[in-house]
Coordinates of C-alpha atoms and ligand atoms in Angstrom, one line a residue:
X182 CA 20.9 -3.3 6.0
X183 CA 18.6 -0.6 7.3
X184 CA 16.4 -1.7 10.2
X185 CA 12.8 -2.6 9.9
X186 CA 10.1 -0.3 11.3
X187 CA 7.1 -2.4 10.3
X188 CA 7.3 -6.2 9.9
X189 CA 4.4 -8.3 8.7
X190 CA 4.9 -12.0 9.2
X191 CA 2.8 -14.7 7.5
X192 CA -0.3 -12.6 7.7
X193 CA -3.6 -14.3 6.8
X194 CA -6.9 -12.4 6.6
X195 CA -10.1 -13.9 5.4
X196 CA -13.7 -12.7 5.0
X197 CA -16.3 -15.2 6.3
X198 CA -19.2 -14.4 4.0
X199 CA -22.4 -16.4 3.7
X200 CA -21.2 -17.5 0.2
X201 CA -17.9 -18.9 1.5
X202 CA -14.5 -17.9 3.0
X203 CA -12.9 -15.2 0.9
X204 CA -9.1 -15.9 1.4
X205 CA -8.0 -12.3 0.7
X206 CA -4.6 -12.5 2.3
X207 CA -2.7 -15.8 2.5
X208 CA 0.6 -15.8 4.3
X209 CA 1.9 -12.4 3.4
X210 CA 5.2 -11.2 4.8
X211 CA 6.6 -7.7 4.4
X212 CA 9.5 -5.7 5.8
X213 CA 9.3 -1.9 5.7
X214 CA 12.6 -0.3 6.4
X215 CA 13.0 2.9 8.3
X216 CA 12.7 6.0 6.2
X217 CA 12.0 3.9 3.1
X218 CA 9.1 3.3 0.7
X219 CA 7.8 -0.2 0.1
X220 CA 5.1 -0.6 -2.6
X221 CA 2.5 -3.3 -2.7
X222 CA 1.7 -3.6 -6.4
X223 CA -1.2 -5.7 -7.6
X224 CA -4.4 -5.7 -9.7
X225 CA -7.9 -5.0 -8.3
X226 CA -9.0 -7.6 -5.8
X227 CA -5.5 -8.9 -5.0
X228 CA -5.9 -8.2 -1.3
X229 CA -3.9 -5.0 -1.0
X230 CA -6.4 -3.0 1.1
X231 CA -7.1 -6.0 3.2
X232 CA -3.4 -6.1 4.2
X233 CA -3.5 -2.4 5.1
X234 CA -6.7 -2.7 7.2
X235 CA -5.4 -5.9 8.9
X236 CA -2.1 -4.1 9.9
X237 CA -4.2 -1.5 11.7
X238 CA -6.7 -4.0 13.0
X239 CA -9.5 -2.3 11.1
X240 CA -10.8 -5.1 9.0
X241 CA -14.6 -4.7 8.6
X242 CA -17.0 -7.5 9.4
X243 CA -16.9 -10.3 8.3
X244 CA -13.1 -10.0 7.9
X245 CA -10.7 -11.5 10.4
X246 CA -7.0 -12.0 10.9
X247 CA -6.7 -15.7 11.0
X248 CA -2.9 -16.0 11.3
X249 CA 0.4 -14.2 11.4
X250 CA 1.9 -11.2 13.2
X251 CA 2.5 -7.5 12.7
X252 CA 5.4 -5.9 14.5
X253 CA 5.9 -2.1 14.8
X254 CA 9.6 -1.9 15.7
X255 CA 10.0 -4.5 18.4
X256 CA 6.3 -4.5 19.5
X257 CA 3.7 -6.9 18.3
X258 CA 0.7 -4.9 17.4
X259 CA -1.6 -7.6 16.0
X260 CA -3.3 -8.3 19.4
X261 CA -3.5 -4.7 20.7
X262 CA -6.9 -3.5 21.8
X263 CA -8.6 -0.4 23.2
X264 CA -6.5 2.5 24.3
X265 CA -3.2 0.9 23.2
X266 CA -4.5 0.3 19.7
X267 CA -5.9 3.8 19.5
X268 CA -2.5 5.2 20.4
X269 CA -0.7 3.3 17.7
X270 CA -3.2 4.3 15.1
X271 CA -2.7 7.9 14.1
X272 CA 0.2 8.5 16.4
X273 CA 2.6 5.8 15.2
X274 CA 0.9 4.4 12.0
X275 CA -1.4 6.5 10.0
X276 CA -3.4 5.7 6.9
X277 CA -4.6 7.6 3.9
X278 CA -7.3 6.2 1.6
X279 CA -8.0 6.2 -2.1
X280 CA -11.1 8.4 -1.8
X281 CA -10.2 11.6 0.0
X282 CA -13.7 13.1 0.0
X283 CA -15.4 10.3 1.9
X284 CA -12.5 10.1 4.3
X285 CA -13.3 13.5 5.6
X286 CA -16.3 14.5 7.8
X287 CA -18.6 16.5 5.6
X288 CA -20.1 18.6 8.4
X289 CA -16.9 19.9 9.9
X290 CA -14.5 22.5 8.5
X291 CA -11.3 20.7 7.6
X292 CA -9.1 22.7 9.9
X293 CA -11.2 21.5 12.9
X294 CA -10.7 17.9 11.6
X295 CA -6.9 18.4 11.7
X296 CA -7.1 19.9 15.1
X297 CA -9.2 17.0 16.4
X298 CA -6.6 14.5 15.2
X299 CA -4.0 16.5 17.1
X300 CA -5.9 17.0 20.4
X301 CA -7.0 13.3 20.4
X302 CA -3.4 12.3 20.9
X303 CA -1.5 15.2 22.3
X304 CA -2.2 17.4 25.3
X305 CA -2.2 20.8 23.6
X306 CA -4.3 23.9 24.2
X307 CA -6.8 24.8 21.4
X308 CA -4.5 27.6 20.4
X309 CA -1.5 25.4 20.1
X310 CA -3.5 22.7 18.2
X311 CA -4.7 25.3 15.8
X312 CA -1.2 26.6 15.2
X313 CA 0.0 23.1 14.6
X314 CA -2.9 22.3 12.2
X315 CA -2.1 25.4 10.1
X316 CA 1.5 24.3 10.1
X317 CA 0.8 20.9 8.7
X318 CA -1.7 22.2 6.1
X319 CA 1.0 24.6 5.0
X320 CA 3.5 21.7 4.8
X321 CA 1.1 20.0 2.4
X322 CA 1.6 22.7 -0.1
X323 CA -1.7 24.5 0.7
X324 CA -0.8 28.1 0.1
X325 CA -3.4 29.8 2.2
X326 CA -3.9 27.3 5.1
X327 CA -6.1 29.6 7.2
X328 CA -8.6 29.9 4.4
X329 CA -8.5 26.2 3.6
X330 CA -8.9 25.4 7.3
X331 CA -12.2 27.3 7.4
X332 CA -13.6 25.4 4.5
X333 CA -15.9 22.3 4.4
X334 CA -14.7 19.3 2.4
X335 CA -17.3 19.9 -0.4
X336 CA -15.8 23.3 -1.0
X337 CA -12.4 21.8 -1.9
X338 CA -11.2 20.0 -4.9
X339 CA -10.2 16.2 -4.8
X340 CA -6.5 17.1 -4.7
X341 CA -7.0 19.6 -1.9
X342 CA -9.1 17.1 0.1
X343 CA -6.3 14.5 -0.4
X344 CA -3.7 17.1 0.9
X345 CA -5.9 17.6 3.9
X346 CA -6.2 13.9 4.5
X347 CA -2.4 13.6 4.3
X348 CA -2.1 16.5 6.7
X349 CA -4.4 14.8 9.2
X350 CA -2.5 11.5 8.7
X351 CA 0.9 13.1 9.2
X352 CA 0.0 15.8 11.8
X353 CA 1.6 13.7 14.6
X354 CA 4.7 12.6 12.6
X355 CA 3.8 8.9 12.5
X356 CA 6.6 6.5 12.0
X357 CA 4.7 4.7 9.3
X358 CA 2.3 6.0 6.7
X359 CA 0.1 3.6 4.9
X360 CA -1.0 5.2 1.6
X361 CA -3.7 3.1 -0.1
X362 CA -3.9 4.3 -3.7
X363 CA -3.5 7.8 -2.6
X364 CA -3.6 9.3 -6.0
X365 CA -5.7 7.0 -8.2
X366 CA -8.9 9.2 -7.8
X367 CA -7.0 12.3 -8.9
X368 CA -6.0 13.6 -12.3
X369 CA -2.4 13.2 -13.5
X370 CA -0.9 16.6 -12.6
X371 CA -2.4 16.6 -9.1
X372 CA -1.2 13.0 -8.8
X373 CA 2.4 14.1 -9.4
X374 CA 2.1 16.9 -6.9
X375 CA 0.7 14.6 -4.2
X376 CA 3.4 12.0 -4.8
X377 CA 6.0 14.8 -4.4
X378 CA 4.5 15.9 -1.1
X379 CA 4.7 12.3 0.2
X380 CA 8.3 12.0 -0.9
X381 CA 9.1 15.2 0.9
X382 CA 7.5 14.0 4.0
X383 CA 9.7 10.9 3.8
X384 CA 12.8 13.0 3.3
X385 CA 12.0 15.6 5.9
X386 CA 10.6 13.5 8.7
X387 CA 12.0 10.0 7.9
X388 CA 8.5 8.7 7.6
X389 CA 8.4 5.1 6.3
X390 CA 5.8 4.6 3.7
X391 CA 3.8 1.5 2.7
X392 CA 2.4 2.5 -0.6
X393 CA -0.4 0.5 -2.2
X394 CA -0.9 0.9 -5.9
X395 CA -1.8 -0.8 -9.1
X396 CA 0.3 1.7 -11.0
X397 CA 3.7 0.6 -12.2
X398 CA 4.7 4.3 -12.8
X399 CA 4.0 5.2 -9.2
X400 CA 6.1 2.3 -8.0
X401 CA 9.0 3.2 -10.3
X402 CA 8.9 6.8 -9.1
X403 CA 8.4 6.3 -5.4
X404 CA 9.5 2.9 -4.1
X405 CA 12.8 1.5 -3.1
X406 CA 11.3 -2.0 -2.5
X407 CA 8.3 -3.6 -4.2
X408 CA 6.1 -6.6 -3.3
X409 CA 4.0 -7.9 -6.2
X410 CA 0.7 -9.3 -5.1
X411 CA -1.5 -11.8 -6.9
X412 CA -4.7 -13.4 -5.6
X413 CA -3.9 -12.9 -1.9
X414 CA -0.1 -13.8 -2.0
X415 CA 3.1 -12.1 -2.7
X416 CA 4.5 -13.6 -5.9
X417 CA 7.7 -11.5 -6.2
X418 CA 9.5 -9.0 -4.1
X419 CA 12.8 -7.1 -4.0
X420 CA 14.4 -3.8 -4.8
X421 CA 12.1 -2.1 -7.2
X422 CA 14.9 -1.3 -9.6
X423 CA 16.0 -5.0 -9.7
X424 CA 12.4 -6.3 -10.0
X425 CA 11.7 -3.9 -12.8
X426 CA 14.8 -4.7 -14.7
X427 CA 14.7 -8.4 -14.1
X428 CA 11.1 -9.5 -13.4
X429 CA 11.3 -13.2 -12.7
X430 CA 7.7 -14.1 -12.0
X431 CA 5.7 -14.5 -15.2
X432 CA 3.0 -12.3 -13.7
X433 CA 5.4 -9.4 -13.0
X434 CA 7.0 -9.9 -16.4
X435 CA 3.6 -9.7 -18.1
X436 CA 2.7 -6.6 -16.1
X437 CA 5.9 -4.9 -17.1
X438 CA 5.6 -5.9 -20.7
X439 CA 2.2 -4.3 -20.8
X440 CA 3.6 -0.9 -19.7
X441 CA 3.4 1.7 -22.4
X442 CA 6.9 2.6 -23.4
X443 CA 8.2 5.6 -25.4
X444 CA 10.2 3.3 -27.6
X445 CA 7.2 1.2 -28.6
X446 CA 4.9 2.0 -31.4
X447 CA 2.0 3.6 -29.4
X448 CA -0.5 2.7 -32.2
X449 CA -0.1 -1.0 -31.6
X450 CA -2.4 -2.5 -29.0
X451 CA -0.7 -3.3 -25.8
X452 CA -0.4 -7.0 -25.0
X453 CA -2.7 -7.9 -22.1
X454 CA -2.7 -10.8 -19.7
X455 CA -5.5 -13.1 -20.7
X456 CA -7.9 -14.5 -18.1
X457 CA -8.8 -13.2 -14.7
X458 CA -7.7 -13.7 -11.1
X459 CA -9.1 -16.8 -9.4
X460 CA -12.1 -16.4 -7.1
X461 CA -10.6 -16.0 -3.7
X462 CA -13.4 -18.0 -2.1
X463 CA -12.3 -21.0 -4.2
X464 CA -8.5 -20.7 -4.3
X465 CA -6.9 -23.7 -5.9
X466 CA -4.1 -25.5 -4.1
X467 CA -1.7 -25.0 -7.0
X468 CA -0.2 -21.8 -8.2
X469 CA -3.1 -19.2 -8.5
X470 CA -1.5 -17.8 -11.7
X471 CA -1.4 -21.2 -13.4
X472 CA -4.5 -20.6 -15.7
X473 CA -3.0 -17.4 -17.1
X474 CA 0.7 -18.5 -17.1
X475 CA 2.5 -18.8 -20.4
X476 CA 5.4 -20.6 -18.7
X477 CA 3.5 -23.3 -16.8
X478 CA 5.1 -26.7 -16.5
X479 CA 3.4 -30.0 -15.6
X480 CA 4.9 -29.6 -12.1
X481 CA 2.9 -26.4 -11.7
X482 CA -0.3 -28.5 -12.1
X483 CA 0.8 -31.3 -9.8
X484 CA 2.3 -29.5 -6.9
X485 CA 1.1 -27.0 -4.3
X486 CA 1.7 -23.3 -5.1
X487 CA 5.4 -22.6 -5.0
X488 CA 6.8 -20.8 -2.0
X489 CA 8.8 -17.6 -2.3
X490 CA 12.4 -18.5 -3.0
X491 CA 15.4 -16.3 -3.2
X492 CA 16.7 -15.9 -6.8
X493 CA 19.2 -13.0 -6.1
X494 CA 20.2 -11.1 -3.0
X495 CA 17.0 -9.6 -1.6
X496 CA 15.0 -10.8 -4.6
X497 CA 12.4 -13.5 -4.1
X498 CA 10.0 -15.2 -6.5
X499 CA 7.2 -17.8 -6.0
X500 CA 7.5 -19.7 -9.2
X501 CA 8.7 -23.2 -10.4
X502 CA 9.7 -21.8 -13.7
X503 CA 10.8 -18.2 -13.3
X504 CA 11.7 -16.0 -16.3
X505 CA 15.3 -16.2 -17.4
X506 CA 16.8 -13.0 -18.8
X507 CA 18.7 -13.0 -22.1
X508 CA 21.9 -11.6 -20.7
X509 CA 22.4 -15.1 -19.1
X510 CA 22.2 -13.8 -15.6
X511 CA 19.3 -15.2 -13.6
Ligands
ATP821 N1 -16.0 -6.5 3.4 C1 -15.7 -7.6 2.6 N2 -16.5 -8.7 2.6 C2 -16.3 -9.7 1.8 N3 -15.2 -9.7 0.9 C3 -14.4 -8.7 0.9 C4 -14.6 -7.5 1.7 N4 -13.6 -6.6 1.5 C5 -12.9 -7.2 0.5 N5 -13.3 -8.4 0.2 C6 -12.7 -9.3 -0.8 O1 -11.4 -9.5 -0.5 C7 -10.6 -9.6 -1.7 C8 -9.5 -8.6 -1.6 O2 -10.0 -7.3 -1.6 P1 -9.1 -6.0 -1.4 O3 -10.1 -4.8 -1.3 O4 -8.1 -6.2 -0.3 O5 -8.4 -5.9 -2.8 P2 -7.4 -4.7 -3.4 O6 -6.2 -5.4 -3.9 O7 -7.3 -3.6 -2.4 O8 -8.3 -4.3 -4.7 P3 -8.5 -2.8 -5.3 O9 -7.2 -2.5 -6.1 O10 -9.7 -2.9 -6.1 O11 -8.6 -1.8 -4.2 C9 -11.5 -9.3 -2.9 O12 -11.9 -10.6 -3.4 C10 -12.7 -8.7 -2.2 O13 -13.9 -9.0 -2.9
MG822 MG1 -7.9 -1.6 -2.4

């Protein structure tokens, strides 16, 4: 088995709002292998961004990590502060956000922003930093990097801004790149190009990618492993190919059956999962998917939420009544 580069262990992160405690992340464990892509898949409000921010110790007030550990290789990074934390962020773990335009400083040419990222961490002359910044911009498929570098963010398209953000994030060859919905603000053709650039980074530099998305197609295209998240917990995880072929949690199964497929009559409406996610400030003790679950048993109403349990090598599911596939194999 390939070694882990980033390990999240039983992470809990809550927001202490005046209206109550929003339990956004409740005991999440993840294992990102070196040079691989792990996707966190889940609908809006499931807690995906909260995990990413908690990993980098960037949770905004009133959010707090209330339990668990994050390890980068052998080192626990959950409790790092000050200079040590700054060195890990950017240098070893970098993050790109959903909205590229607001992630950039509007009053600085983008080239300067790439250079600043480099000089904040490496002792390079201005000339060397400039050379390196043009190199990373060129690597991101920007054909005239000098011209792009001289521009302000508002001069650039969304796709170009996202490329610049990725260039900033990857300028120092971080070990881990956390990409939070990196393409959902972009149109489809640009989306595909950005995903290709990310994949190239992974192949060229061995960057390990934690990819956050609500898009099944993005997972299928990019990820080796997937963790499906629902209402603050992982409900299913495993090799993406296995999970897609044999979804065992009723939630994953429902998500996959909603996917438009070429073999399905496109004029028929897609089935949708009825109901909504529970309010994370009032999470029930039992399975959070219960009110929407077509396979619920009386046990599901009586017992606490089921723990993640192994159903096949490397494939785990949190369900008392997982989906059984018709080929007889579990
Ligand atoms: N600053 C905050 N204060 C209070 N609650 C918050 C804050 N940020 C997030 N939350 C809550 O935490 C929960 C998880 O939010 P999060 O942003 O992690 O979800 P997400 O899976 O990233 O959703 P999306 O797909 O929409 O980005 C939500 O219920 C959200 O309302
Ligand atoms: Mg989010």
